XYZ file of C-alpha atoms in Angstrom:
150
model
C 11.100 -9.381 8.210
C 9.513 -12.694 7.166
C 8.071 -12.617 3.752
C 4.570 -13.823 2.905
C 3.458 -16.114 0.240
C 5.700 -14.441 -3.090
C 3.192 -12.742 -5.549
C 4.758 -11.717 -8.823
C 3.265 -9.372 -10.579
C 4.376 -7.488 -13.301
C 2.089 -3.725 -13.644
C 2.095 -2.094 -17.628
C 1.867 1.492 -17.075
C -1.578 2.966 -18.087
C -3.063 -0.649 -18.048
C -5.373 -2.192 -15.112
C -4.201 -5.404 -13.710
C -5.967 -8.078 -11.954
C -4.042 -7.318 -8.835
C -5.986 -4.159 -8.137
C -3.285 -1.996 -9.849
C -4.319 0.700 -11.798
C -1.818 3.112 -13.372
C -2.536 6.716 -14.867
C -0.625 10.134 -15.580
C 2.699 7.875 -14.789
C 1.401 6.878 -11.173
C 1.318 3.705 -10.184
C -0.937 2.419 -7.777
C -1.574 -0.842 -5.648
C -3.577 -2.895 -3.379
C -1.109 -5.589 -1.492
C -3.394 -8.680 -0.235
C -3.675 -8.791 3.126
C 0.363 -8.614 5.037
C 0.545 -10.277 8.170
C 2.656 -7.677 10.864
C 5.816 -7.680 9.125
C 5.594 -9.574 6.373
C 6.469 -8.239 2.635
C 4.604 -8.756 -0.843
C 7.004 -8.639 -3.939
C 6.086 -7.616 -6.942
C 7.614 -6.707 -10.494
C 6.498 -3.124 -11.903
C 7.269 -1.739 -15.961
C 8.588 1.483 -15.841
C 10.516 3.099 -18.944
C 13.889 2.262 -19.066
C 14.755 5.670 -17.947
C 12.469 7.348 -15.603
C 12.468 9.847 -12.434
C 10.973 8.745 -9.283
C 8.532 11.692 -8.335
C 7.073 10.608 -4.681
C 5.578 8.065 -2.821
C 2.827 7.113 -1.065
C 1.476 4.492 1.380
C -2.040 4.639 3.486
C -0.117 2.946 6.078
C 2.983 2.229 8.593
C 5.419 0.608 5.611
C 8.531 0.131 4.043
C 8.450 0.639 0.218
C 11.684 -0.665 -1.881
C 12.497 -0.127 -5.455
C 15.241 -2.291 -7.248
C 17.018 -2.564 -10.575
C 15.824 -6.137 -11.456
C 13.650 -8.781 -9.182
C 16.449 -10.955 -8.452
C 18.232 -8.339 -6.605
C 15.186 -7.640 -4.900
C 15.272 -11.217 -3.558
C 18.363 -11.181 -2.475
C 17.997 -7.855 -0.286
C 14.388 -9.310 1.360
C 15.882 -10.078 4.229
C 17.790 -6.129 4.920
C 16.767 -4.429 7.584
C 16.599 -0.696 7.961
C 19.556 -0.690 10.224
C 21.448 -1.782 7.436
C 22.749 -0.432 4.615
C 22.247 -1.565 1.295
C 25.533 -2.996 -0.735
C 27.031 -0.897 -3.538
C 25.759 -3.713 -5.800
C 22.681 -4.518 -4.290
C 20.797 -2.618 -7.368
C 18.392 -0.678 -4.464
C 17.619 2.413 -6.141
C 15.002 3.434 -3.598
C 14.060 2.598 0.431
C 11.555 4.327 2.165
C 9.699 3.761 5.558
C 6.500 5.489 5.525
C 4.307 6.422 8.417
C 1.204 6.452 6.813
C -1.500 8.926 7.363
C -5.075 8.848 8.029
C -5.677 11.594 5.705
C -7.949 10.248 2.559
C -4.868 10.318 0.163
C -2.456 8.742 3.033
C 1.208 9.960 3.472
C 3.084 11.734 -0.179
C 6.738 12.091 0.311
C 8.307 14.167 -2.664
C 11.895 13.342 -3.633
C 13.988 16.009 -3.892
C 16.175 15.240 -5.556
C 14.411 12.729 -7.443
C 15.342 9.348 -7.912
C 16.752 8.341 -11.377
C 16.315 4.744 -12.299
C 17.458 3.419 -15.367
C 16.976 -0.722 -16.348
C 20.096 -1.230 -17.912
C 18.654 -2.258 -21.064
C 17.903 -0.942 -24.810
C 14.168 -2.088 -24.268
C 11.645 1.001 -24.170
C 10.200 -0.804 -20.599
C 12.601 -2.373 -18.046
C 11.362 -4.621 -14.873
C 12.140 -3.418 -11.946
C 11.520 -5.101 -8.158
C 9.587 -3.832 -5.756
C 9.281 -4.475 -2.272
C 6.262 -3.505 -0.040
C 6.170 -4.046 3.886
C 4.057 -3.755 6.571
C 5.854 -2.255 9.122
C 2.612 -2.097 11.411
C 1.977 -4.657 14.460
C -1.479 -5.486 12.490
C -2.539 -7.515 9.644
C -3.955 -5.179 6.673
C -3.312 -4.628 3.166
C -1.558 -1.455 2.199
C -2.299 0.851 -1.108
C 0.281 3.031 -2.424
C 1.933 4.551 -5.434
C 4.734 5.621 -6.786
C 4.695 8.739 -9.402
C 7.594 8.730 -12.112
C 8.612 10.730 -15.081
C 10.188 9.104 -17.861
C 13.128 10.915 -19.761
């Protein structure tokens, strides 16, 4: 995987963004700029500290990864999906999506869900995320993940 230019971004759930990320009803949502073949777009997301990963979606052939904190997420960039994560690599979620050309795109539902928690006292903890355009053609790719806090 080679990794475009970074974009960090940090999404507030239930506030817009200027990164074409919208969040509502605990979904997150996003708009990636446009990802050569291959290439990844990183990005920071607030979730509550504690919080249930629902499903995901992606309108397109990618790889969607969900990590504890953003430097972990930087140092697992390079991981294929031949490989497994480390014990410590903080990876709480790794998904390859197919994509769809339905109008809402592909929806996997965890079962079980994922729990994430940030490791902090804060109400909000940053966690790193990972989108990658597994395709052979340049696009952006829209998504979102659905959570429930606890």
């Amino acid at each position: 995987n080679s990794s475009s230019a970074a974009t960090s971004i940090t999404f507030i759930p239930n506030q817009a963004t200027t990164a074409s990320v919208l969040t509502s009803n605990n979904v997150i949502t996003w708009t990636s700029p446009s990802l050569a073949a291959q290439a990844n777009w990183t990005a920071s997301i607030a979730l509550p500290n504690r919080a249930m990963i629902l499903s995901v979606s992606s309108s397109v052939y990618s790889r969607i990864r969900l990590y504890n904190t953003g430097s972990n997420r930087d140092l697992d960039l390079t991981r294929t999906t031949a490989s497994f994560a480390s014990a410590s690599s903080g990876l709480f979620l790794d998904v390859v999506m197919s994509g769809s050309t339905s109008p809402n795109g592909q929806i996997v539902y965890l079962s079980p869900p994922v729990f994430c928690y940030g490791g902090t006292l804060t109400p909000t903890a940053s966690l790193g995320l990972t989108i990658g355009n597994c395709s052979a053609t340049t696009q952006a790719l829209s998504g979102s993940i659905s959570y429930m806090s606890f």
